[in-house]
Coordinates of C-alpha atoms and ligand atoms in Angstrom, one line a residue:
M11 CA 0.0 0.0 0.1
P12 CA 1.9 3.2 -1.2
L13 CA -0.3 5.5 0.8
P14 CA 1.4 6.1 4.2
L15 CA -0.8 5.2 7.1
I16 CA -0.4 8.1 9.5
K17 CA -1.1 7.6 13.2
E18 CA 0.1 10.8 14.9
Q19 CA -2.1 14.0 14.9
P20 CA -0.7 16.4 12.4
L21 CA 0.4 19.8 13.5
G22 CA -0.8 23.1 12.0
P23 CA -4.3 23.9 10.5
L24 CA -6.6 20.9 10.7
P25 CA -6.8 18.9 7.4
G26 CA -10.2 17.1 6.5
T27 CA -13.6 18.3 5.6
G28 CA -14.3 20.9 8.3
Q29 CA -14.4 23.7 5.7
V30 CA -16.5 21.8 3.3
K31 CA -20.1 23.1 3.3
H32 CA -21.8 20.0 1.8
L33 CA -20.5 16.4 1.5
V34 CA -22.7 14.6 -1.0
A35 CA -22.6 10.9 -1.7
I36 CA -23.1 9.7 -5.2
A37 CA -24.1 6.1 -5.0
A38 CA -25.5 3.2 -6.9
G39 CA -26.5 -0.3 -6.0
K40 CA -24.2 -1.9 -8.7
G41 CA -21.3 -0.9 -10.9
G42 CA -21.5 0.1 -14.5
V43 CA -24.7 2.3 -14.1
G44 CA -22.7 5.4 -14.8
K45 CA -22.0 6.6 -11.2
S46 CA -18.6 7.9 -11.9
T47 CA -19.6 9.6 -15.1
V48 CA -22.5 11.3 -13.1
T49 CA -20.1 12.3 -10.3
V50 CA -17.8 14.0 -12.7
N51 CA -20.4 15.8 -14.7
I52 CA -22.3 17.0 -11.7
A53 CA -19.0 18.3 -10.3
L54 CA -18.2 20.1 -13.7
A55 CA -21.8 21.6 -13.8
L56 CA -21.4 23.0 -10.1
K57 CA -18.0 24.3 -11.1
E58 CA -19.4 26.0 -14.1
K59 CA -21.8 27.8 -11.7
G60 CA -18.8 29.3 -10.0
L61 CA -18.9 26.9 -7.0
K62 CA -15.7 25.3 -5.4
V63 CA -15.9 21.6 -5.8
G64 CA -13.9 18.5 -4.8
I65 CA -14.3 14.8 -5.6
L66 CA -13.4 12.0 -3.3
D67 CA -13.1 8.8 -5.3
A68 CA -14.0 6.2 -2.7
D69 CA -14.4 3.5 -5.3
L70 CA -11.0 1.9 -4.3
Y71 CA -11.7 -1.2 -6.4
G72 CA -12.3 0.5 -9.7
P73 CA -11.1 4.0 -9.4
S74 CA -11.9 5.6 -12.9
L75 CA -12.1 9.2 -12.1
R76 CA -8.4 10.0 -12.9
R77 CA -8.9 8.7 -16.4
M78 CA -12.1 10.7 -16.9
L79 CA -10.8 13.9 -15.5
P80 CA -6.9 13.9 -15.9
E81 CA -5.0 16.1 -13.4
D82 CA -3.4 19.6 -14.1
R83 CA -1.7 19.1 -10.7
L84 CA -0.8 15.8 -9.0
P85 CA -1.6 15.3 -5.3
A86 CA 1.2 16.2 -3.0
Q87 CA 2.4 15.3 0.5
A88 CA 2.4 18.5 2.8
G89 CA 3.9 17.4 6.2
K90 CA 1.7 14.6 7.3
N91 CA -1.2 15.5 5.1
L92 CA -2.1 15.3 1.4
V93 CA -2.9 18.2 -0.9
P94 CA -5.5 17.0 -3.4
A95 CA -4.9 16.9 -7.1
L96 CA -6.5 19.5 -9.3
C97 CA -8.3 18.3 -12.3
A98 CA -10.1 21.0 -14.5
G99 CA -10.3 23.3 -11.4
I100 CA -11.8 20.3 -9.3
S101 CA -10.0 19.1 -6.2
M102 CA -9.5 15.4 -6.4
I103 CA -8.2 12.4 -4.4
S104 CA -8.5 8.9 -5.9
M105 CA -6.8 5.5 -5.3
G106 CA -5.9 5.9 -9.0
F107 CA -3.1 8.4 -8.0
F108 CA -1.5 5.8 -5.8
R109 CA -1.3 2.7 -7.9
R110 CA -0.7 1.7 -11.5
Q111 CA -3.9 1.6 -13.6
D112 CA -3.5 -2.0 -14.6
E113 CA -2.8 -3.1 -11.1
A114 CA -5.7 -5.1 -9.5
A115 CA -6.9 -3.6 -6.2
A116 CA -7.0 -6.4 -3.6
V117 CA -7.9 -4.4 -0.5
R118 CA -9.6 -5.9 2.4
A119 CA -12.4 -4.0 4.1
P120 CA -10.4 -2.8 7.2
I121 CA -7.6 -1.4 4.9
A122 CA -10.1 0.1 2.6
N123 CA -11.9 1.8 5.5
G124 CA -8.5 3.1 6.7
V125 CA -7.7 4.5 3.3
I126 CA -11.1 6.1 2.9
S127 CA -10.8 7.6 6.4
Q128 CA -7.4 9.1 5.4
F129 CA -9.0 10.5 2.2
L130 CA -11.6 12.2 4.5
N131 CA -9.6 13.3 7.3
Q132 CA -6.0 13.8 6.2
V133 CA -6.5 15.5 3.0
D134 CA -6.3 19.3 3.0
W135 CA -9.7 19.7 1.3
G136 CA -9.9 23.4 2.3
P137 CA -13.0 25.6 1.8
L138 CA -15.3 23.9 -0.7
D139 CA -19.0 24.3 -1.5
Y140 CA -19.3 20.7 -2.4
L141 CA -17.3 17.5 -1.8
L142 CA -18.8 14.8 -4.0
I143 CA -18.0 11.3 -2.7
D144 CA -18.0 8.6 -5.5
F145 CA -19.2 5.7 -3.5
P146 CA -18.0 2.2 -4.1
P147 CA -20.9 0.2 -5.6
G148 CA -22.8 -2.2 -3.3
T149 CA -23.9 -2.2 0.4
G150 CA -21.1 -3.7 2.4
D151 CA -19.0 -2.7 5.3
V152 CA -17.0 -0.2 3.4
Q153 CA -20.1 1.6 2.2
L154 CA -21.7 1.5 5.6
T155 CA -18.5 2.9 7.4
L156 CA -18.2 5.6 4.9
A157 CA -21.8 6.7 5.1
Q158 CA -21.4 6.9 8.9
Q159 CA -18.0 8.7 8.9
A160 CA -18.6 11.3 6.4
R161 CA -20.7 14.3 7.6
L162 CA -23.0 13.8 4.6
S163 CA -25.7 16.4 3.7
G164 CA -27.3 13.6 1.6
A165 CA -26.9 11.0 -1.0
V166 CA -27.8 11.1 -4.7
M167 CA -28.7 7.7 -6.1
V168 CA -27.9 6.7 -9.6
T169 CA -29.8 4.0 -11.5
T170 CA -30.5 3.0 -15.0
P171 CA -34.2 2.4 -15.8
Q172 CA -34.2 -1.5 -15.7
E173 CA -35.8 -3.3 -12.8
V174 CA -32.7 -5.3 -12.0
A175 CA -30.7 -2.0 -11.4
L176 CA -33.6 -0.6 -9.3
M177 CA -33.5 -3.7 -7.0
D178 CA -29.9 -3.0 -6.1
V179 CA -30.4 0.8 -5.7
R180 CA -33.3 0.0 -3.3
K181 CA -30.8 -1.8 -1.0
A182 CA -28.4 1.1 -1.2
I183 CA -31.2 3.6 -0.2
H184 CA -32.0 1.3 2.7
L185 CA -28.3 1.6 3.8
F186 CA -28.6 5.3 3.9
H187 CA -31.8 5.3 5.7
Q188 CA -30.2 3.0 8.3
V189 CA -27.6 5.6 9.1
K190 CA -30.0 8.5 8.8
V191 CA -28.5 10.1 5.6
P192 CA -31.2 11.7 3.6
V193 CA -31.6 10.7 0.0
I194 CA -31.4 13.9 -2.0
G195 CA -33.0 12.4 -5.2
I196 CA -32.6 10.0 -8.1
I197 CA -30.7 10.3 -11.3
E198 CA -31.7 7.9 -14.0
N199 CA -28.8 7.4 -16.4
M200 CA -29.0 5.9 -20.0
S201 CA -32.7 6.9 -20.0
Y202 CA -33.1 7.1 -23.7
F203 CA -31.3 7.6 -26.9
L204 CA -32.1 10.8 -28.9
E205 CA -32.3 9.7 -32.6
P206 CA -30.3 12.5 -34.2
R207 CA -32.2 12.6 -37.5
T208 CA -35.8 12.5 -36.2
G209 CA -35.2 13.9 -32.6
E210 CA -37.3 10.9 -31.3
K211 CA -36.5 9.6 -27.9
L212 CA -35.7 5.8 -28.0
Y213 CA -36.1 4.1 -24.6
L214 CA -33.6 1.3 -24.9
F215 CA -33.7 0.1 -21.4
G216 CA -37.3 0.5 -20.5
R217 CA -39.2 3.5 -19.2
Q218 CA -40.0 5.2 -15.8
G219 CA -37.7 3.1 -13.5
G220 CA -36.3 6.2 -12.1
E221 CA -39.6 8.0 -11.7
R222 CA -41.1 4.9 -9.9
L223 CA -38.0 4.8 -7.6
A224 CA -38.3 8.5 -6.8
A225 CA -42.0 8.3 -6.1
E226 CA -41.6 5.2 -3.8
N227 CA -39.1 7.2 -1.6
G228 CA -40.8 10.5 -1.8
V229 CA -37.7 12.1 -3.4
P230 CA -37.3 14.1 -6.6
L231 CA -36.1 12.6 -10.0
L232 CA -33.1 15.0 -10.5
G233 CA -32.5 14.2 -14.1
Q234 CA -32.9 11.6 -16.9
I235 CA -29.6 11.5 -18.8
P236 CA -29.6 10.3 -22.3
V237 CA -27.3 7.6 -23.8
D238 CA -24.8 10.1 -25.5
P239 CA -21.7 8.7 -27.2
A240 CA -20.0 12.0 -26.3
L241 CA -20.4 10.9 -22.6
S242 CA -18.3 7.7 -22.9
R243 CA -15.9 9.3 -25.5
S244 CA -15.2 12.3 -23.3
G245 CA -14.7 10.0 -20.3
D246 CA -12.3 7.7 -22.2
Q247 CA -10.4 10.6 -23.6
G248 CA -10.4 12.6 -20.4
I249 CA -12.0 15.7 -22.0
S250 CA -14.5 17.7 -20.1
L251 CA -18.0 17.2 -21.3
F252 CA -18.5 20.9 -20.9
S253 CA -15.6 21.8 -23.3
E254 CA -16.4 22.5 -26.9
Q255 CA -14.4 19.5 -28.2
S256 CA -16.6 17.0 -26.5
G257 CA -19.4 17.2 -29.0
A258 CA -22.0 16.6 -26.3
Q259 CA -25.7 17.0 -27.1
P260 CA -27.0 20.2 -25.6
E261 CA -29.7 18.1 -24.0
T262 CA -27.1 16.1 -22.0
L263 CA -25.3 19.1 -20.7
Q264 CA -28.6 20.9 -19.7
T265 CA -29.7 17.7 -17.9
F266 CA -26.4 17.8 -15.8
R267 CA -26.8 21.6 -15.2
N268 CA -30.4 21.2 -13.9
A269 CA -29.5 18.3 -11.7
A270 CA -26.7 20.2 -10.2
E271 CA -29.0 23.1 -9.6
Q272 CA -31.7 20.8 -7.9
V273 CA -29.1 19.1 -5.8
G274 CA -28.3 22.5 -4.2
E275 CA -31.9 23.3 -3.7
E276 CA -32.9 20.0 -2.3
I277 CA -30.0 20.2 0.2
K278 CA -31.4 23.5 1.4
R279 CA -35.0 22.1 1.6
I280 CA -33.7 19.0 3.5
A281 CA -31.8 21.2 5.9
Q282 CA -35.0 23.2 6.7
Q283 CA -37.1 19.9 7.1
Q284 CA -34.6 18.5 9.5
G285 CA -35.1 21.3 11.8
M286 CA -38.9 21.1 11.6
L287 CA -39.9 18.1 13.8
S288 CA -39.0 17.7 17.4
K289 CA -40.6 14.4 18.2
F290 CA -43.6 12.2 17.3
Y291 CA -45.6 9.6 19.4
Q292 CA -49.1 8.2 19.7
K293 CA -51.6 9.5 22.4
N294 CA -54.0 6.9 21.2
P295 CA -53.9 4.0 18.5
R296 CA -55.9 5.9 16.0
T297 CA -53.8 9.1 16.0
L298 CA -50.3 10.3 15.5
T299 CA -49.1 13.3 17.5
I300 CA -46.1 15.5 16.2
E301 CA -44.4 18.1 18.2
W302 CA -42.9 20.7 15.9
L303 CA -39.8 22.7 16.7
D304 CA -41.9 25.9 16.7
G305 CA -43.5 24.6 19.8
Q306 CA -46.8 23.6 18.2
E307 CA -48.4 20.2 18.4
T308 CA -50.6 18.5 15.9
E309 CA -52.5 15.4 16.5
F310 CA -53.4 13.7 13.1
R311 CA -56.1 11.0 12.7
L312 CA -54.2 8.1 11.1
S313 CA -57.3 7.7 8.7
D314 CA -56.8 11.2 7.5
L315 CA -53.1 10.6 6.8
Q316 CA -53.8 7.4 5.0
K317 CA -56.1 9.3 2.7
H318 CA -53.0 11.4 1.7
C319 CA -50.7 8.4 1.3
P320 CA -48.2 9.5 -1.3
C321 CA -47.0 6.1 -2.4
A322 CA -47.0 4.9 -6.1
A323 CA -50.1 2.7 -5.5
C324 CA -52.0 5.6 -4.0
V325 CA -51.0 8.4 -6.3
D326 CA -50.8 8.4 -10.1
E327 CA -47.0 9.0 -10.8
M328 CA -47.7 10.9 -14.0
T329 CA -50.5 13.2 -13.0
G330 CA -50.1 13.4 -9.2
K331 CA -53.9 12.7 -9.0
P332 CA -55.0 10.4 -6.0
L333 CA -55.8 6.7 -7.1
L334 CA -57.0 5.8 -3.6
D335 CA -60.7 6.2 -3.0
P336 CA -60.9 8.0 0.4
H337 CA -64.1 6.1 1.2
S338 CA -62.1 2.9 1.2
V339 CA -60.1 4.0 4.2
R340 CA -61.3 2.7 7.6
E341 CA -61.9 5.5 10.1
D342 CA -60.5 3.2 12.9
V343 CA -57.3 2.4 11.0
G344 CA -54.2 2.2 13.2
A345 CA -50.5 2.0 12.6
S346 CA -48.5 -1.2 13.1
Q347 CA -45.3 0.7 12.6
I348 CA -44.0 4.2 12.3
I349 CA -40.4 4.5 11.3
P350 CA -38.3 7.6 11.0
I351 CA -36.5 7.8 7.6
G352 CA -33.4 9.9 7.9
R353 CA -34.1 13.2 9.5
Y354 CA -36.7 14.3 7.0
A355 CA -39.5 11.7 6.7
M356 CA -41.4 8.8 8.3
R357 CA -42.8 5.6 6.9
I358 CA -46.3 4.7 8.2
R359 CA -47.4 1.1 8.0
Y360 CA -51.1 1.0 8.5
T361 CA -53.0 -1.9 10.1
S362 CA -55.1 -2.2 7.1
G363 CA -54.4 -1.0 3.6
C364 CA -51.2 0.4 2.2
S365 CA -47.9 0.2 4.1
H366 CA -45.5 2.0 1.7
G367 CA -46.3 5.6 2.3
I368 CA -43.2 7.8 3.1
Y369 CA -44.4 11.2 4.6
T370 CA -41.8 13.8 4.4
Y371 CA -41.9 16.4 7.3
D372 CA -42.6 19.1 4.6
M373 CA -45.7 17.3 3.6
L374 CA -46.9 16.7 7.2
Y375 CA -46.4 20.3 7.9
Q376 CA -48.5 21.3 4.9
L377 CA -51.2 18.9 6.0
R378 CA -51.0 20.6 9.5
D379 CA -51.7 23.9 7.9
K380 CA -54.7 22.6 5.8
R381 CA -56.5 21.3 8.9
Ligands
ADP11 P1 -19.9 3.3 -12.8 O1 -19.1 4.4 -12.2 O2 -21.3 3.1 -12.3 O3 -19.2 1.8 -12.8 P2 -19.1 4.5 -15.2 O4 -19.4 5.9 -15.0 O5 -17.7 4.1 -15.2 O6 -19.9 3.6 -14.3 O7 -19.7 4.2 -16.7 C1 -19.6 2.9 -17.4 C2 -19.4 3.2 -18.8 O8 -20.6 3.6 -19.4 C3 -18.3 4.2 -19.1 O9 -17.5 3.8 -20.2 C4 -19.1 5.4 -19.4 O10 -18.4 6.3 -20.3 C5 -20.3 4.9 -20.1 N1 -21.5 5.8 -19.9 C6 -22.1 6.0 -18.7 N2 -23.2 6.7 -18.9 C7 -23.3 6.9 -20.2 C8 -24.4 7.6 -21.1 N3 -25.4 8.3 -20.6 N4 -24.1 7.6 -22.3 C9 -23.1 7.0 -22.9 N5 -22.2 6.3 -22.2 C10 -22.3 6.2 -20.8

C-alpha cells in the first residue's frame, strides 16, 4: 500500500472536511450504471456555476475518475497531510493516483476503511462548497462505514431504468436510511437515446424506472440522462463534457446543469425540514401526534393521513392525482409501525391497507396547515 498510514495527529491547520459546506454521496447499487460519469459531470456543472468543488473517489476497487478527468496538478504530500490533485479546477483524491492503472486492487475491508478515512480526514480539502464522494458500488462494510463517517448532507442515487438496477439501488437507499442520511434524489442514467435525425426519444432500457423509484421514496427525480456517445468518448479521452471539443448533445449538458442546480435546492430544503420536527408519538392508537420545533403540536387522525398516502399505488405518478378512494379508508385504522426515515421523513405502516407511504416532514407540515 503506497499510501502512508499516518497515526500521529498532524500539527498546523486541521486537514479534513471541516471547511466543506456539503459532503454529498453519489451512490448506486451496482457498478456500470454510470455513477462515476454522473459524479464527474455534476461536479463540472457545479464548477461552471462558480462553486468550489472536490471529488473524493471512494471506489477503491475501480477508481476511474483519474482517467475521466486527468490532473493538471498531482496530489502532493504536505507534512503529514495530502494536498488533493487539481483536475479541470476540481480538487480530487483517488486511489488511481496511488497505484498503477493496470494493477488489481486487492484491498480488504479494514484497509479500505483506513484509506477512505485518510481520504476524508488527512487531505487538505480546504474551503469547498461541495465535496462529492463517489461511493463504491454495493452495500457492504466499506459503504456503511463511509456513510457513517462522512458528515453527509445527503446521497444522490444513480440508477438505470431497468428493474434489475432498481432492485440494487433500493438496497443502497436502505443503507442510507439506516444511518439516517437523507436521500437527495434519483438520477436515472441511460434513460433514452435521442435519434439524431428525427429527434425521437428511443427508450432502450425501458421507461419510468427512475420515476417509480423517486415516487416510492418521496424524493425528486433529479434528471434523466440520455445515452450520449459523447459521454463515454469524453470519459475515455479525459476531456471535459462541458468543453467545446466534447461534441455533447445540448440536452445532455442541460440535464447535468439542472440536476446540479436541484441538488443544491434539495439540500437546502432537507436542511429546513430537518429542523422542523421535534418528536412524534401516539396518544392513542388511531392518531399520530407530532411536536414541531416551533413549539406547536398536531394530532393527526391516521385515517386522514392514509387518505393522503403519497406512495406509487395511491397516487398516479404521472398526473399526481390520487388513485385511492378515500371512502375505502377505515376510520378506525391504526399503525403497526411508524419508522423515521433519515431526519426528514417517516414511513407509516397501517393496520389495514397500504404500508408503503413515506411522509416527508414538509408534507406533514403542509397537512397541518390545511386542517
Ligand atoms: P460506474 O461508475 O457506475 O461503474 P461509469 O461511470 O464508469 O460507471 O460508466 C460505465 C461506462 O458507461 C463508461 O464507459 C461510461 O463512459 C459509459 N456511460 C455512462 N453513462 C453513459 C451515457 N449516459 N451515455 C453513454 N455512455 C455512458
